[in-house]
Short mmCIF file of C-alpha atoms in Angstrom, two decimals:
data_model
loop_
_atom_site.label_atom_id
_atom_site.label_comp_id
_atom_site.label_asym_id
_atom_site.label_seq_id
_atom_site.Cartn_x
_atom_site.Cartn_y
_atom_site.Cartn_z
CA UNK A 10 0.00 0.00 0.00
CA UNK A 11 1.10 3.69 -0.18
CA UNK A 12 -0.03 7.13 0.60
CA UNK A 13 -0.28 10.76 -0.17
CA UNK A 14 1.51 12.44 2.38
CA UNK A 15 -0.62 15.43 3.87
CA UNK A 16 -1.19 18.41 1.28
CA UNK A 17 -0.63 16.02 -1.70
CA UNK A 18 -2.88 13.76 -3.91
CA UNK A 19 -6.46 12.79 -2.15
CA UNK A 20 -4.67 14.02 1.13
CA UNK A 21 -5.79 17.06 2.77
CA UNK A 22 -4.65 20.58 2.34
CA UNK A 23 -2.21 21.81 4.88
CA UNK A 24 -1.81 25.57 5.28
CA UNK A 25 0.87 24.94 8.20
CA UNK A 26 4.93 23.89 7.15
CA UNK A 27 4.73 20.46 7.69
CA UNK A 28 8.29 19.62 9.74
CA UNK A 29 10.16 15.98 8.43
CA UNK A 30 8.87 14.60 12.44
CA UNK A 31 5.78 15.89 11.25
CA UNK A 32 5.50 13.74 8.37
CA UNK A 33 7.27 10.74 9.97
CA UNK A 34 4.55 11.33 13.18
CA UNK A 35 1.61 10.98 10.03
CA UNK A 36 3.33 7.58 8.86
CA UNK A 37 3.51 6.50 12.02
CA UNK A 38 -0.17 7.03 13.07
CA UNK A 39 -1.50 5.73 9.36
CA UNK A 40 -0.01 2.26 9.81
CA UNK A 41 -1.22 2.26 13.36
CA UNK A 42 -4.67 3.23 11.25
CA UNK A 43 -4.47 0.58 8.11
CA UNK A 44 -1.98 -1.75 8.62
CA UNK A 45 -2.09 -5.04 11.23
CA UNK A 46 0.73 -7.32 9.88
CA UNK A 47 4.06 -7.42 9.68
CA UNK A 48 5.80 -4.90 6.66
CA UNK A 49 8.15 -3.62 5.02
CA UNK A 50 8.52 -0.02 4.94
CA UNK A 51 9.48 1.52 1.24
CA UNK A 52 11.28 4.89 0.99
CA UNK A 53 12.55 6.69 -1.75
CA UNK A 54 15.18 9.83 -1.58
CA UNK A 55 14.21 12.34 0.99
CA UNK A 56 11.23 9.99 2.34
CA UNK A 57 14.54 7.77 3.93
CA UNK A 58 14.65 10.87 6.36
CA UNK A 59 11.27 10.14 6.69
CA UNK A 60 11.41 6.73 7.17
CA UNK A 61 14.01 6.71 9.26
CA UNK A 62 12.43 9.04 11.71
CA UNK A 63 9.23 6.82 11.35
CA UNK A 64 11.37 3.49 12.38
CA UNK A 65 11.71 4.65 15.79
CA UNK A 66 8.01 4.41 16.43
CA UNK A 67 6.76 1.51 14.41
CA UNK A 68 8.04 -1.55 15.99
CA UNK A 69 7.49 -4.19 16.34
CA UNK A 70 5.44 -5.10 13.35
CA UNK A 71 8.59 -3.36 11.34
CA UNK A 72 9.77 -6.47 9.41
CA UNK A 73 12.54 -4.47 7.30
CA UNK A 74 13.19 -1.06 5.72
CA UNK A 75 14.04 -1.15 2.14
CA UNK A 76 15.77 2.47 1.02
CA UNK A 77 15.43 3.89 -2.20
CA UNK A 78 18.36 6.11 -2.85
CA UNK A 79 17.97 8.03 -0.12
CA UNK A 80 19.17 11.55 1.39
CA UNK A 81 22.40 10.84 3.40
CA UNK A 82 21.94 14.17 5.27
CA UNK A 83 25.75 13.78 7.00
CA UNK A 84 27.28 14.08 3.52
CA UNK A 85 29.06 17.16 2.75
CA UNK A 86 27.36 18.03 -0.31
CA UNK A 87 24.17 18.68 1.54
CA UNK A 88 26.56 21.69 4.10
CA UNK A 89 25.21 23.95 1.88
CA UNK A 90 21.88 22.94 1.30
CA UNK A 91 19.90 25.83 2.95
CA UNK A 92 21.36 27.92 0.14
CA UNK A 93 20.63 25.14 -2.28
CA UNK A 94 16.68 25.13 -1.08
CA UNK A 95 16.79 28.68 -1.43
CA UNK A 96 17.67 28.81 -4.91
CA UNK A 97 15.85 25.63 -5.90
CA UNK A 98 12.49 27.43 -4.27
CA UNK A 99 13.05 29.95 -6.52
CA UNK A 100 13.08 27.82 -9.57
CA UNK A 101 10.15 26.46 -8.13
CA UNK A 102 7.89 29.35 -8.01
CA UNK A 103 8.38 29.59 -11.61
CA UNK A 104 8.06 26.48 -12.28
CA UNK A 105 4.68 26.59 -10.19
CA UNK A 106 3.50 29.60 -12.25
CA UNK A 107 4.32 27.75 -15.52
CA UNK A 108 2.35 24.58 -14.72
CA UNK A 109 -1.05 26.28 -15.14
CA UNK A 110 -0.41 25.51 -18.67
CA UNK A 111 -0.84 21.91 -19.17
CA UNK A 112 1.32 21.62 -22.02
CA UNK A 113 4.14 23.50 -20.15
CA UNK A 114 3.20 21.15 -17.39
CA UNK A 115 4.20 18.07 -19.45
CA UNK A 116 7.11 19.89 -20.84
CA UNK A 117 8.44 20.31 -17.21
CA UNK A 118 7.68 16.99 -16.24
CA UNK A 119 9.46 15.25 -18.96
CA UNK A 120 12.24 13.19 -17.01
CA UNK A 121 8.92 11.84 -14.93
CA UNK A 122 7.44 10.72 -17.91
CA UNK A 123 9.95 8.89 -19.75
CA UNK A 124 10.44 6.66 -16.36
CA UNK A 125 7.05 6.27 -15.20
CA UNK A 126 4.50 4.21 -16.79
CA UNK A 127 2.08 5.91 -18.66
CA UNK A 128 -0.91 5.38 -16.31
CA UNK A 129 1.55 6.93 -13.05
CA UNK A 130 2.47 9.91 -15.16
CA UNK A 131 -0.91 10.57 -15.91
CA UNK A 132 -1.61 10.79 -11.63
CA UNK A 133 1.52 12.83 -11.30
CA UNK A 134 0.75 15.41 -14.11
CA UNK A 135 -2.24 15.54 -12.34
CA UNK A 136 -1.70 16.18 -8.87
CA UNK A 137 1.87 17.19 -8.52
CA UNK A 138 2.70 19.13 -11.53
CA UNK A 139 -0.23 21.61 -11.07
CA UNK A 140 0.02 24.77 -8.48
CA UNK A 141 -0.94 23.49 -5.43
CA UNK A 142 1.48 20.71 -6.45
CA UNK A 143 4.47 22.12 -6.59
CA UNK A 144 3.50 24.66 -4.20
CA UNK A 145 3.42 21.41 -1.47
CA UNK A 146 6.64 20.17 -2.94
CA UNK A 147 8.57 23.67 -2.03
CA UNK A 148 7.07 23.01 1.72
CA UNK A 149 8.71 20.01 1.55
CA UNK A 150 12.05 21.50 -0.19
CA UNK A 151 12.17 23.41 2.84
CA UNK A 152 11.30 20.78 5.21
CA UNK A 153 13.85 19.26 4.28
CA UNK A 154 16.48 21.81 4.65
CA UNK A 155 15.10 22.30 7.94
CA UNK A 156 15.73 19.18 8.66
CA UNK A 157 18.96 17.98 7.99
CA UNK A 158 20.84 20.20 10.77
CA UNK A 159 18.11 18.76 13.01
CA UNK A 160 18.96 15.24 12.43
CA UNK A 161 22.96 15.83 12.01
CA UNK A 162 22.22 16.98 15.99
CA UNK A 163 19.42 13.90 16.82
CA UNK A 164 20.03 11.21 14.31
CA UNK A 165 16.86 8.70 14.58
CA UNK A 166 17.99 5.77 16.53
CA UNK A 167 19.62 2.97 14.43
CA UNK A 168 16.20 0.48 12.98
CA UNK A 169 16.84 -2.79 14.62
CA UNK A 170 15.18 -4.40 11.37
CA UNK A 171 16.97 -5.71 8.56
CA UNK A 172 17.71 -2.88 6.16
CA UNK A 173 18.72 -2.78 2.48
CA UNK A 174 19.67 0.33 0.56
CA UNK A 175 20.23 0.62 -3.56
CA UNK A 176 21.80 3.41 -4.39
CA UNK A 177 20.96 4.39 -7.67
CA UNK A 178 24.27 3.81 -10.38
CA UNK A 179 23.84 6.04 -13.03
CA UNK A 180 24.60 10.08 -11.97
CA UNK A 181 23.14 12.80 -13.67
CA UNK A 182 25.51 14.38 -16.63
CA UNK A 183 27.39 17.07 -14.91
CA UNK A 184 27.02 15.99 -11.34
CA UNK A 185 29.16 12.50 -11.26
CA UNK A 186 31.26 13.95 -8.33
CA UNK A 187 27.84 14.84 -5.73
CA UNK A 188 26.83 11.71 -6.64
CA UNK A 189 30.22 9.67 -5.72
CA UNK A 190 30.19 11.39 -2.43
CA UNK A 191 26.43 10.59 -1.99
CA UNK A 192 26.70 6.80 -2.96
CA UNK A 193 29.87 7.04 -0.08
CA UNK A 194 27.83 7.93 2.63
CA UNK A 195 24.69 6.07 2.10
CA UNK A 196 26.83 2.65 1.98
CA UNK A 197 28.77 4.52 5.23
CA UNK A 198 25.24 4.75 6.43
CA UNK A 199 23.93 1.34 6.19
CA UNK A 200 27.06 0.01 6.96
CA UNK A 201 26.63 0.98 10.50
CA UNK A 202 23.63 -0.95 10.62
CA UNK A 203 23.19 -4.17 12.87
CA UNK A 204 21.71 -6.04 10.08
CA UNK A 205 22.36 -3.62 6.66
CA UNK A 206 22.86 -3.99 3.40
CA UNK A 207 24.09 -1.17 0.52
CA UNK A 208 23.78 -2.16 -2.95
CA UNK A 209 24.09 -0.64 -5.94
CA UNK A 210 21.30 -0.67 -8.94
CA UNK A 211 21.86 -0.23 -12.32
CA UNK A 212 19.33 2.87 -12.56
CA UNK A 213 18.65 6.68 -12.38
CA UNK A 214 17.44 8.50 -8.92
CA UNK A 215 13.75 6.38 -9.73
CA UNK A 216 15.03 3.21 -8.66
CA UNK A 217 10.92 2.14 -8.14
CA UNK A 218 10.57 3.27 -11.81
CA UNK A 219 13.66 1.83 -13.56
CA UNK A 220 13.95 -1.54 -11.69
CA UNK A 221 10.85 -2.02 -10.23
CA UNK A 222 11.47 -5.73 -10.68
CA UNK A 223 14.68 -5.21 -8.02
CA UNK A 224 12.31 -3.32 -5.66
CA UNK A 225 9.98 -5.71 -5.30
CA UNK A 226 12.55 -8.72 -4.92
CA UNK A 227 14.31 -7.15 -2.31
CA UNK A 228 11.03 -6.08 -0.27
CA UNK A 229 9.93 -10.20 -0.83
CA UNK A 230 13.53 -10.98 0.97
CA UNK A 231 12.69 -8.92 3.37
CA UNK A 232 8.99 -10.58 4.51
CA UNK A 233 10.25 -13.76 3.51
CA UNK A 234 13.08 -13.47 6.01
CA UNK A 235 12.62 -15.92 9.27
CA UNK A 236 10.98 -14.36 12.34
CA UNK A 237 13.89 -15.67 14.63
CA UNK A 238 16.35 -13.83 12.54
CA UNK A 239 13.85 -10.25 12.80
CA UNK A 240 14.21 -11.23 16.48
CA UNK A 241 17.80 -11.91 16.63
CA UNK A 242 18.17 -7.95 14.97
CA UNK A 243 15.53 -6.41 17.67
CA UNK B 20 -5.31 -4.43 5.64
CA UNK B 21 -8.11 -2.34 7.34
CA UNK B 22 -10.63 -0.93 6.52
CA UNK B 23 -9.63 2.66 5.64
CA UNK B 24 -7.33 1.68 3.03
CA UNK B 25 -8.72 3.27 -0.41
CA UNK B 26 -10.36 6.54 2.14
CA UNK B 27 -8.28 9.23 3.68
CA UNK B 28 -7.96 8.10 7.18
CA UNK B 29 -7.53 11.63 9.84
CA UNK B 30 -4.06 11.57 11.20
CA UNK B 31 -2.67 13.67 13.83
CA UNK B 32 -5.33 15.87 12.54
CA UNK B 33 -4.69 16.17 8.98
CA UNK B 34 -6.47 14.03 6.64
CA UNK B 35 -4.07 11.38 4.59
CA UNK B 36 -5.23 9.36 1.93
CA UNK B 37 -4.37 5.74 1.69
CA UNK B 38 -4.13 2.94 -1.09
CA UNK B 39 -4.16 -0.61 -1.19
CA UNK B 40 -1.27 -2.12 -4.01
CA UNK B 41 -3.25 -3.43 -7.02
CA UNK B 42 -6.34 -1.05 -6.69
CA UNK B 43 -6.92 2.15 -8.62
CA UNK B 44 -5.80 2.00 -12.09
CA UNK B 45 -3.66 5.44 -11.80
CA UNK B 46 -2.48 5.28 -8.48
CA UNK B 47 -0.97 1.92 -7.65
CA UNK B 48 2.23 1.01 -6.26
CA UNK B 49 4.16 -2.30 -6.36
CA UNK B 50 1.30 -5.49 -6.01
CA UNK B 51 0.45 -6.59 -2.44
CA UNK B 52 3.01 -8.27 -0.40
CA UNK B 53 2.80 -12.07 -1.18
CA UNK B 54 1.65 -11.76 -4.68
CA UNK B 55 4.80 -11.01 -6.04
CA UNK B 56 4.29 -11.70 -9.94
CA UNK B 57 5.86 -8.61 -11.25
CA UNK B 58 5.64 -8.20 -14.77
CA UNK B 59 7.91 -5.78 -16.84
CA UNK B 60 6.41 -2.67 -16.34
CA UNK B 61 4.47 -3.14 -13.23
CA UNK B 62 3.59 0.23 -11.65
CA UNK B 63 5.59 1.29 -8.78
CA UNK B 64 4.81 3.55 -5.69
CA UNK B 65 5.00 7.13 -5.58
CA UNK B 66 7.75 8.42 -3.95
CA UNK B 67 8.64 11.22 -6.61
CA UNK B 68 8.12 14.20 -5.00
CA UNK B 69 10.99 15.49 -5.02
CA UNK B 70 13.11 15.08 -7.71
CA UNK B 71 16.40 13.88 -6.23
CA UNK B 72 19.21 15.22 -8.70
CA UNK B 73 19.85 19.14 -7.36
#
């Protein structure tokens, strides 16, 4: 199952700045709400901050945590990220003005579209790339730079769960050198880990577009893995 | 699965919409948990947000 996190999709508005313990406090209450087996948690880029937070408060029924390329917020590249959020909310509000036009809207969106099945891009163009889209996504842009100080200070507790992280292979043009130093501290990351597991994947940031195939093996491993060994991690 | 899967279920009081896997042709994620046939193509969950690459 997923979700819209609050302010996007079929999820309510927010007028308040939604904090990254906000939104981990909102998973953590909607699988206390829908969910009554044992999971695996799925998190992709900045919702590993997210998920990470969430960890602390959803044992025990936590079978494994399964990161998608996700923000390593202790790696240099992101020292400067206020100033980064700053000038990528800028971009933003243009981009935010521009999407009133549907056909600017798909011209914006066109890295989403050529990895996303047609049906997924179609929800997206929708919901995301429309005003109150990308005017959500900028509270989360900031969020996020809010919150990576925060959890360089408090870093959530380490998941006692089984966790596997790809790290997506392929940077984009320009940017190989970020992208080294972000693949270096998300295997540092995981690598600290009781029971973790870094792995590369043959993909773009997507990793649940490109190789969904790899996303779904790795969250079967997970479930399939024996209780006594979940127990063993605890 | 409960029952408020495929409704917004009030969280910390904000509303937040939740979806089964395999329901809703436009908005579903990988198939349930135990069904794992994945077929080339298969949809995957929605985690784009934010665009990772800045």
């Amino acid at each position: 199952m997923t979700y819209d996190r609050a302010g996007f999709g079929l999820s309510g508005r927010t007028a308040a700045q939604l904090g990254i313990d906000d939104m981990a406090a909102d998973l953590v209450a909607m699988v206390e709400a829908v969910v009554s087996d044992p999971f695996v948690l799925v998190a992709h880029s900045m919702g590993g901050l997210v998920a990470r937070r969430a960890a602390e408060g959803l044992r025990p029924h936590l079978r494994g945590l399964l990161l998608l390329d996700p923000t390593p917020e202790s790696a240099p590249v992101y020292d400067t990220f206020a100033h980064t959020a700053r000038n990528v909310d800028r971009a933003m509000s243009v981009t935010q003005a521009l999407v009133r036009s549907r056909s600017l809207a798909r011209m914006v969106s066109g890295k989403i579209r050529r990895v996303y099945p047609a049906d997924t891009y179609a929800a997206m163009l929708a919901e995301d790339f429309v005003p109150a889209g990308i005017a959500q996504t900028r509270k989360e842009f900031r969020a996020v730079a809010a919150a990576i100080p925060q959890l360089r200070a408090e870093p959530p507790a380490l998941p006692s769960c089984p966790t596997v992280l790809l790290s997506a292979s392929r940077p984009v043009k320009g940017r190989e050198r970020q992208h080294a130093v972000i693949a270096e501290y998300q295997r540092r990351r995981v690598e600290t880990l009781p029971d973790g597991r870094f792995e590369e994947v043959d993909s773009g940031h997507f990793i649940q577009a490109e190789q969904p195939g790899i996303v779904a093996d790795r969250v079967g491993e997970l479930l399939d893995r024996a209780p006594d060994r979940h127990s063993r991690s605890a | 699965m409960r029952q408020a899967v495929g409704q917004a279920v009030q969280v910390n009081g904000r509303s937040v919409y939740v979806e089964e896997s395999g329901r809703g042709a436009d908005r579903v994620v990988l198939r349930p948990a135990r069904d794992w046939d994945v077929p080339a193509g298969t949809r995957c969950f929605r985690c784009w947000r934010i665009e990772g690459d800045w």
